[in-house]
GROMACS .gro file of C-alpha atoms in nm:
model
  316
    1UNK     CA    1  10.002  11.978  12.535
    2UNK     CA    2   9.622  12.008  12.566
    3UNK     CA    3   9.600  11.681  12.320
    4UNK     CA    4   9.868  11.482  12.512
    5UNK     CA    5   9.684  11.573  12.868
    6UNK     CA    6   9.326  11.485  12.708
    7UNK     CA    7   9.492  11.115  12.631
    8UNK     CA    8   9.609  11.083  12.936
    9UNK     CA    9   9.284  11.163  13.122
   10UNK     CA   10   9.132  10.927  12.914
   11UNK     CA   11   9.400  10.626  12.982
   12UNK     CA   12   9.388  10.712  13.344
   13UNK     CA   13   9.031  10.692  13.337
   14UNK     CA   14   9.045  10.351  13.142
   15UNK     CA   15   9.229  10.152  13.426
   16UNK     CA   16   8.985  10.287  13.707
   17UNK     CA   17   8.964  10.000  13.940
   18UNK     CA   18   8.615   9.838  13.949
   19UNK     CA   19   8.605   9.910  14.328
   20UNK     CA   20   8.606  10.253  14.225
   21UNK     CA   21   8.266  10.432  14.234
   22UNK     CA   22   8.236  10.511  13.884
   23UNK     CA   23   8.248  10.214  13.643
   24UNK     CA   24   8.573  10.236  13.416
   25UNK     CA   25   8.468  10.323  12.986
   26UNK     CA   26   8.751  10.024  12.891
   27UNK     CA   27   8.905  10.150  12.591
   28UNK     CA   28   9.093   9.768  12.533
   29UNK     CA   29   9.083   9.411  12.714
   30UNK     CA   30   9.379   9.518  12.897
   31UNK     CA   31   9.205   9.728  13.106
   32UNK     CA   32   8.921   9.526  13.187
   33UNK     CA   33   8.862   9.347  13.550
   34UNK     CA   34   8.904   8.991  13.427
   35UNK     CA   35   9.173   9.118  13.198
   36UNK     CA   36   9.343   9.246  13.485
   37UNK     CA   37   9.325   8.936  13.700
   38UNK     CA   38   9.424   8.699  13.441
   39UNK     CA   39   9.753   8.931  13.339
   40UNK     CA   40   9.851   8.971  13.744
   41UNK     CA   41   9.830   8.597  13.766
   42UNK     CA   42  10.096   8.570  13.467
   43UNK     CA   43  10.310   8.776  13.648
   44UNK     CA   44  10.296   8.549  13.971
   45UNK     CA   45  10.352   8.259  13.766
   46UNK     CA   46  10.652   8.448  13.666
   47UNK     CA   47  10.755   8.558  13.997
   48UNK     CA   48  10.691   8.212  14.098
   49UNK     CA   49  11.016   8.054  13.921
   50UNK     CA   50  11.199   8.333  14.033
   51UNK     CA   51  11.355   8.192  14.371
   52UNK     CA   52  11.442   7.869  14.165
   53UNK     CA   53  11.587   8.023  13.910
   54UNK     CA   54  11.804   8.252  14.143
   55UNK     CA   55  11.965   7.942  14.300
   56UNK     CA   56  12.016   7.796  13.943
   57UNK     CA   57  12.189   8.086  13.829
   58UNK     CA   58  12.399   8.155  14.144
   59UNK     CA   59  12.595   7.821  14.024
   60UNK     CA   60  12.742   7.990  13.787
   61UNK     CA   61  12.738   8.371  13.883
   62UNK     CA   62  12.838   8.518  14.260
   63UNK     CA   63  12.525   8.715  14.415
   64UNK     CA   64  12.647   9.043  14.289
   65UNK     CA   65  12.718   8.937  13.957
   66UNK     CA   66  12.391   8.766  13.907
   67UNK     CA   67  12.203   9.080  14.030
   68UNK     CA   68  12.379   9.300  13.812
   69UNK     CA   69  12.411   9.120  13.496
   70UNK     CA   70  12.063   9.033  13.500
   71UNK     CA   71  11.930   9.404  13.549
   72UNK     CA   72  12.183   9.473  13.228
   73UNK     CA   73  12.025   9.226  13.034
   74UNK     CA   74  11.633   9.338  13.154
   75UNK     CA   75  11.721   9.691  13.076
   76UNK     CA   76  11.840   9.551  12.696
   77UNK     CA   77  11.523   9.393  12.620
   78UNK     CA   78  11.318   9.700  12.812
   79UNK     CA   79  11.536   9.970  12.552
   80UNK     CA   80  11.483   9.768  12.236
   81UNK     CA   81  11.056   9.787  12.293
   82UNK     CA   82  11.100  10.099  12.399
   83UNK     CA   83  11.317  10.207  12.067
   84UNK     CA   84  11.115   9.955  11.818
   85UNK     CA   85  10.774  10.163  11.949
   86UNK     CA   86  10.958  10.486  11.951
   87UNK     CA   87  10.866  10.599  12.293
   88UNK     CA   88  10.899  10.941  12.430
   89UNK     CA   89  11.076  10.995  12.764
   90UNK     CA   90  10.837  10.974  13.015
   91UNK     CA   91  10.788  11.355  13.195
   92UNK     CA   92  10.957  11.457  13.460
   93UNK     CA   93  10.714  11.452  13.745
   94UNK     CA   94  10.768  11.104  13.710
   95UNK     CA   95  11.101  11.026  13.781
   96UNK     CA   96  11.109  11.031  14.104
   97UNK     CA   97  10.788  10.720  14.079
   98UNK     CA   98  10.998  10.539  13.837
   99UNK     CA   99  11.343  10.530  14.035
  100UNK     CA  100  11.162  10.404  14.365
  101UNK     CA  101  11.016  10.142  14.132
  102UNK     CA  102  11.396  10.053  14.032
  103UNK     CA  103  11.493  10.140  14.339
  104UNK     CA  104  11.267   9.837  14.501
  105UNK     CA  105  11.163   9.618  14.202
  106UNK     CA  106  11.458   9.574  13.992
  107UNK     CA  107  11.761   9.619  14.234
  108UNK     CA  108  11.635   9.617  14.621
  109UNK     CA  109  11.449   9.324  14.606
  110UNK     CA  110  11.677   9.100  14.329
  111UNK     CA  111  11.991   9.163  14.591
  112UNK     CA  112  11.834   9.140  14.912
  113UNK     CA  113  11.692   8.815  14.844
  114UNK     CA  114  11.996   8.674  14.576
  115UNK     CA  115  12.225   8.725  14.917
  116UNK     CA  116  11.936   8.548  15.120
  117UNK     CA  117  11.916   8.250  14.937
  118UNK     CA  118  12.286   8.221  14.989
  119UNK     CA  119  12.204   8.072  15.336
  120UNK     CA  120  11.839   8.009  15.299
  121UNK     CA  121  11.613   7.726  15.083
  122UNK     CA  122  11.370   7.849  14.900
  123UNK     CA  123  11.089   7.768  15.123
  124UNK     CA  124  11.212   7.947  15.388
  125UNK     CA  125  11.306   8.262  15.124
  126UNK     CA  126  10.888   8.181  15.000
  127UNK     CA  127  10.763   8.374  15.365
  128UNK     CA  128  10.884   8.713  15.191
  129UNK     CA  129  10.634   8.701  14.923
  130UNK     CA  130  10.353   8.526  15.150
  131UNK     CA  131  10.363   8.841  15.383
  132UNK     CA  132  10.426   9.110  15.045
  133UNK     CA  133  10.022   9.127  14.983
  134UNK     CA  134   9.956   9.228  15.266
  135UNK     CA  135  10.242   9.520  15.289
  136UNK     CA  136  10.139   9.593  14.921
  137UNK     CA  137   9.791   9.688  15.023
  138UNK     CA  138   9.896   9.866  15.395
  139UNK     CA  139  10.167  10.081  15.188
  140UNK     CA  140   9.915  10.126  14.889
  141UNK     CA  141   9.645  10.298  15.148
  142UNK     CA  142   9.895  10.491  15.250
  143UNK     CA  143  10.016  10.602  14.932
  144UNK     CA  144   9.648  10.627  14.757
  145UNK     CA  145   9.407  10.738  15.032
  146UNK     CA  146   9.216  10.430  14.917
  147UNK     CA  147   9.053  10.218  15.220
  148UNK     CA  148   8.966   9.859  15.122
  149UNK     CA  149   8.722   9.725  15.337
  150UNK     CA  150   8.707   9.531  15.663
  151UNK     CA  151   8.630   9.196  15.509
  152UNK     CA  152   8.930   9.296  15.273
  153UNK     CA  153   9.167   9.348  15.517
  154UNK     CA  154   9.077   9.050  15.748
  155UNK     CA  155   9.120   8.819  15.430
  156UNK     CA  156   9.413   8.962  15.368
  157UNK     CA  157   9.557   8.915  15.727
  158UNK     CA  158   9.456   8.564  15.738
  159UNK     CA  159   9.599   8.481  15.396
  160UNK     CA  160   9.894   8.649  15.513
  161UNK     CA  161   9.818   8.410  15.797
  162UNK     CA  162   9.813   8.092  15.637
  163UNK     CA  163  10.158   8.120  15.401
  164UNK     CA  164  10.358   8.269  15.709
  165UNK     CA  165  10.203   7.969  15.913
  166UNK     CA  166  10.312   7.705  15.628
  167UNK     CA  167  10.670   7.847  15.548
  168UNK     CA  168  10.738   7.872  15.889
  169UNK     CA  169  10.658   7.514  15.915
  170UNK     CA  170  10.856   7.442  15.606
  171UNK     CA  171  11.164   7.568  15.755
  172UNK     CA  172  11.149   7.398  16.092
  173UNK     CA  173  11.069   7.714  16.262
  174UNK     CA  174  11.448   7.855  16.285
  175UNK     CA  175  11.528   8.192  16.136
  176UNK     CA  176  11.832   8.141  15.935
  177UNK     CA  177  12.085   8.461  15.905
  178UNK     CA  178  11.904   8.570  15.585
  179UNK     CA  179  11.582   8.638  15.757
  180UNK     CA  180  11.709   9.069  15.793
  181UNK     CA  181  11.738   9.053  15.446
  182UNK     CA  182  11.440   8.899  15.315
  183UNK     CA  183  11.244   9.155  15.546
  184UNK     CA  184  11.461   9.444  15.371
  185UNK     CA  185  11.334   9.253  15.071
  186UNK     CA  186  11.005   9.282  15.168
  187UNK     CA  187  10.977   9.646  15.256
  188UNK     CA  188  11.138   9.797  14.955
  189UNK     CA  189  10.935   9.521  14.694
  190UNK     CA  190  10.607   9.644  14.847
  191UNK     CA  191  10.675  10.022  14.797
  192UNK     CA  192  10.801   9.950  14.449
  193UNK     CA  193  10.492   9.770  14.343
  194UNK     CA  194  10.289  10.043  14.502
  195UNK     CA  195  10.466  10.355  14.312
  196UNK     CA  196  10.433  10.128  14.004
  197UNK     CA  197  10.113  10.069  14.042
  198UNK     CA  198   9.992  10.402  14.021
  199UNK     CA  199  10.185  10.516  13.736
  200UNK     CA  200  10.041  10.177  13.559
  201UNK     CA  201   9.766  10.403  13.561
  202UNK     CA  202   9.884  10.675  13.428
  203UNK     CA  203  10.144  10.515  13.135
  204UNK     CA  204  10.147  10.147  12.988
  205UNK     CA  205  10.270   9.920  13.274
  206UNK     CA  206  10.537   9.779  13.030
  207UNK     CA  207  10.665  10.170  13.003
  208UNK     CA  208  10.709  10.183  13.372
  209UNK     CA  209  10.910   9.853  13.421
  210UNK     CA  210  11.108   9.924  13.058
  211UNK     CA  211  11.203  10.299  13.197
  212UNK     CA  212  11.278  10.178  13.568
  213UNK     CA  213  11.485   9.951  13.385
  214UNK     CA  214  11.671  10.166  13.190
  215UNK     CA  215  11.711  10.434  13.460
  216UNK     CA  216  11.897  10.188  13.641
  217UNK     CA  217  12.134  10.082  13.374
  218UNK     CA  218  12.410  10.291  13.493
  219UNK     CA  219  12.400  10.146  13.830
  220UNK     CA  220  12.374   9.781  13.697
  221UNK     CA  221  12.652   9.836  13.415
  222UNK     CA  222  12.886   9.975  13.672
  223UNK     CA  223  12.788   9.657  13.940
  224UNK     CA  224  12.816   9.436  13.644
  225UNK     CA  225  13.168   9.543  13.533
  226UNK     CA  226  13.287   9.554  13.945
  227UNK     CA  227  13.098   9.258  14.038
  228UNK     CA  228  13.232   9.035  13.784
  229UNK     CA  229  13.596   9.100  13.802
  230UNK     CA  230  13.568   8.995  14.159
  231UNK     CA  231  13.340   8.694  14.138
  232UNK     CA  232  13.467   8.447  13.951
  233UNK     CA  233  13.218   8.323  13.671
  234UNK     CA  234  13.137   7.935  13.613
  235UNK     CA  235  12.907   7.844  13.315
  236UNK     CA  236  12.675   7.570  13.343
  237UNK     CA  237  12.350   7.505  13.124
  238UNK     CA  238  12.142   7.562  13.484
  239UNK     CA  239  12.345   7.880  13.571
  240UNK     CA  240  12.255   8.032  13.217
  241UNK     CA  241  11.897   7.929  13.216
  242UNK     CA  242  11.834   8.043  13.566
  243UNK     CA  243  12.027   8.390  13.426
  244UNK     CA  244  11.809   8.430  13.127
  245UNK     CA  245  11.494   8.358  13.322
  246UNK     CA  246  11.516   8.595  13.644
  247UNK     CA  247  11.643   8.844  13.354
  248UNK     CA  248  11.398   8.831  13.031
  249UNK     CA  249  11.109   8.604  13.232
  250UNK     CA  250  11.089   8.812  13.582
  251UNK     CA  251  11.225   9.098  13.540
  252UNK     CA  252  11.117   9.208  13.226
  253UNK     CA  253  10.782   8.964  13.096
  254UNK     CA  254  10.682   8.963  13.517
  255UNK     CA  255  10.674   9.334  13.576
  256UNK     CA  256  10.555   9.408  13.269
  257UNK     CA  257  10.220   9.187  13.309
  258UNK     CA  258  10.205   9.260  13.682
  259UNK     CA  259  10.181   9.609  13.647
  260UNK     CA  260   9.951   9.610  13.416
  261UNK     CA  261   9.725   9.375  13.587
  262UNK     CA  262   9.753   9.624  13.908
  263UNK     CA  263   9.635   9.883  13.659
  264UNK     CA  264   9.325   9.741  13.590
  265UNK     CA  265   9.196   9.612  13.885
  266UNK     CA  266   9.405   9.804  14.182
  267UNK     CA  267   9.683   9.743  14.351
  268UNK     CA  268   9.581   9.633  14.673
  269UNK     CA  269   9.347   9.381  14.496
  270UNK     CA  270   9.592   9.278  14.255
  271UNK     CA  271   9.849   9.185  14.550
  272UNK     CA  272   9.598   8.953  14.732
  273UNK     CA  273   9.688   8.743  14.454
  274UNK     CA  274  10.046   8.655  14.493
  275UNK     CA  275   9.904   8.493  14.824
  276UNK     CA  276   9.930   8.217  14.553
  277UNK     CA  277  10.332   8.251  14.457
  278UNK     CA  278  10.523   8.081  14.735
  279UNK     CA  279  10.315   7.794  14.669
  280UNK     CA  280  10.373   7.745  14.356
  281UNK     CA  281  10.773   7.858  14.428
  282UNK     CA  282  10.722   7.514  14.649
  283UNK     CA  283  10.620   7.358  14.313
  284UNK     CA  284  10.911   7.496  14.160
  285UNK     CA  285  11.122   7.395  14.409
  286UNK     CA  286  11.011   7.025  14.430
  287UNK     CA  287  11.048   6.984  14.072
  288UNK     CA  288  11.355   7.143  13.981
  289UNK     CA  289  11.557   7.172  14.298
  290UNK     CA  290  11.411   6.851  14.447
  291UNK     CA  291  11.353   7.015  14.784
  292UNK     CA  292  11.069   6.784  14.929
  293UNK     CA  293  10.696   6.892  15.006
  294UNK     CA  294  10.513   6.822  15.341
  295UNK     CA  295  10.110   6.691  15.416
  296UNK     CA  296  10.107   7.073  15.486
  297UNK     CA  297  10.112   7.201  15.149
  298UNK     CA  298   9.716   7.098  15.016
  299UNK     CA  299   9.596   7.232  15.338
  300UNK     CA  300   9.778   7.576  15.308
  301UNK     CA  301   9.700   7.567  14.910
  302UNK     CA  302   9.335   7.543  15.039
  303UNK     CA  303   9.313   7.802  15.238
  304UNK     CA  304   9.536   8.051  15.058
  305UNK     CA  305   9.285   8.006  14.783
  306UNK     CA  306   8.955   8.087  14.974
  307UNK     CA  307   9.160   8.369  15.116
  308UNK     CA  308   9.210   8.496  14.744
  309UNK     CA  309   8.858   8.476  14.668
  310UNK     CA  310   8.721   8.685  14.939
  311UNK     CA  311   8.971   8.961  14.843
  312UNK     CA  312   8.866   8.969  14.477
  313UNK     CA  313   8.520   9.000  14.596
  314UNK     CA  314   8.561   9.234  14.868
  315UNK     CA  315   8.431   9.607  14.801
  316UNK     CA  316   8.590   9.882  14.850
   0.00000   0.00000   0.00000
């Protein structure tokens, strides 16, 4: 016991944020700042082809069905890393961290916005991760006790700003009948990332996303075998790529980056950067959905991106 808590004091003290006011000892490049930033902005790129992939796979799969099979499939891939490195059940003081995480992250968020891209485009669906930085870092200093600073939080706000500004614009200004749900979305994302977030700092980040995973298995085996005998299933090469990637690419690969990313250079910092995503899910969108892109998008790219880097060089 004494051995096992002296390792974890160390890997806690490893992915101190560099905000914090004792320089982090790095014991590996994953836990370093630029480390950090480059592995969060893998897992935007993979949140990024999320929305696109979605509408892909709901071709073939109804909006419970897709949810469900693909949190099966996540939680197959999570079990066999966790079995190949022989993993010990995480302790029990953090279950409760890890089933908000799946609670949010691998089932809130996947259904909430499956059933609003049912009636929304993907622009429109983009606002929900434009305004999920900013609710990242409110419900993070909440959670933490950690208070970014003033220059922080008004980059932050105008980021926020900015994306709102441009989807809004994207979708002609009407709220569709989606909008409740992509707000739901929002909420329970943001206090999933938060929770898994700080026990990236305590465990690997790809143990927290692999046991959130698998602690959710017997919900999404149950919605798999209910969903599916009521939605009728129609195979097409999109429907199973857009499957395998919102399954293996952003459930599983995303997370797993993300979290460790958040781990080694904060969460609140860390989510300034998916100010980025819903541009490049209008990227996504252009090229594999064909939606069309406005004048608007260089401006808002512009200013999203001095936005990020006044965020990632705001102290603490």
């Amino acid at each position: 016991m004494r051995a096992q808590s002296s390792a974890t004091a160390r890997t806690a003290k490893a992915v101190t944020p560099p905000h914090a006011p004792t320089p982090a000892r790095s014991s590996g490049p994953g836990t370093r700042p630029r480390s950090g930033t480059a592995l969060a902005l893998l897992g935007v790129f993979c949140f990024s082809l999320t929305f696109p992939s979605t509408v892909w796979g709901l071709e073939s799969f109804g909006p419970w069905s897709l949810v469900a099979v693909r949190g099966v499939l996540a939680a197959a891939v999570a079990a066999a890393f966790l079995l190949a490195q022989r993993v010990p059940l995480p302790e029990r003081r953090h279950w409760a961290g890890l089933a908000m995480v799946g609670g949010g992250v691998v089932i809130g968020f996947p259904l909430l916005t499956t059933l609003a891209l049912g009636t929304s485009s993907t622009a429109h669906a983009a606002v929900v991760v434009g305004l999920l930085p900013l609710t990242t870092a409110t419900l993070a200093a909440l959670r933490t006790g950690h208070r970014p600073s003033r220059v922080f939080w008004a980059a932050a706000v105008a980021g926020a700003a900015v994306v709102a500004a441009f989807t809004w614009q994207q979708s002609g200004g009407a709220l569709s009948a989606g909008d409740l749900y992509l707000f739901g979305a929002l909420l329970v994302c943001a206090a999933g990332y938060t929770e898994g977030g700080r026990l990236a700092a305590l465990m690997p980040g790809w143990q927290v996303v692999g046991w959130a995973l698998v602690l959710c298995l017997p919900v999404t085996v149950a919605g798999s075998v209910v969903a599916l005998s009521l939605e009728p299933v129609r195979w097409s090469p999109h429907g199973a790529v857009g499957l395998a990637w919102v399954a293996a690419g952003s459930t599983f690969l995303g997370l797993y980056v993300w979290y460790r990313g958040m781990a080694g250079i904060g969460v609140a910092r860390a989510s300034q950067l998916q100010l980025a995503q819903p541009l490049m899910t209008l990227v996504w969108s252009f090229w594999l959905l064909g939606e069309e892109l406005t004048w608007a998008a260089p401006l808002a790219a512009t200013g999203v991106l001095v936005c990020i880097a006044v965020t990632q060089r705001a102290r603490g």
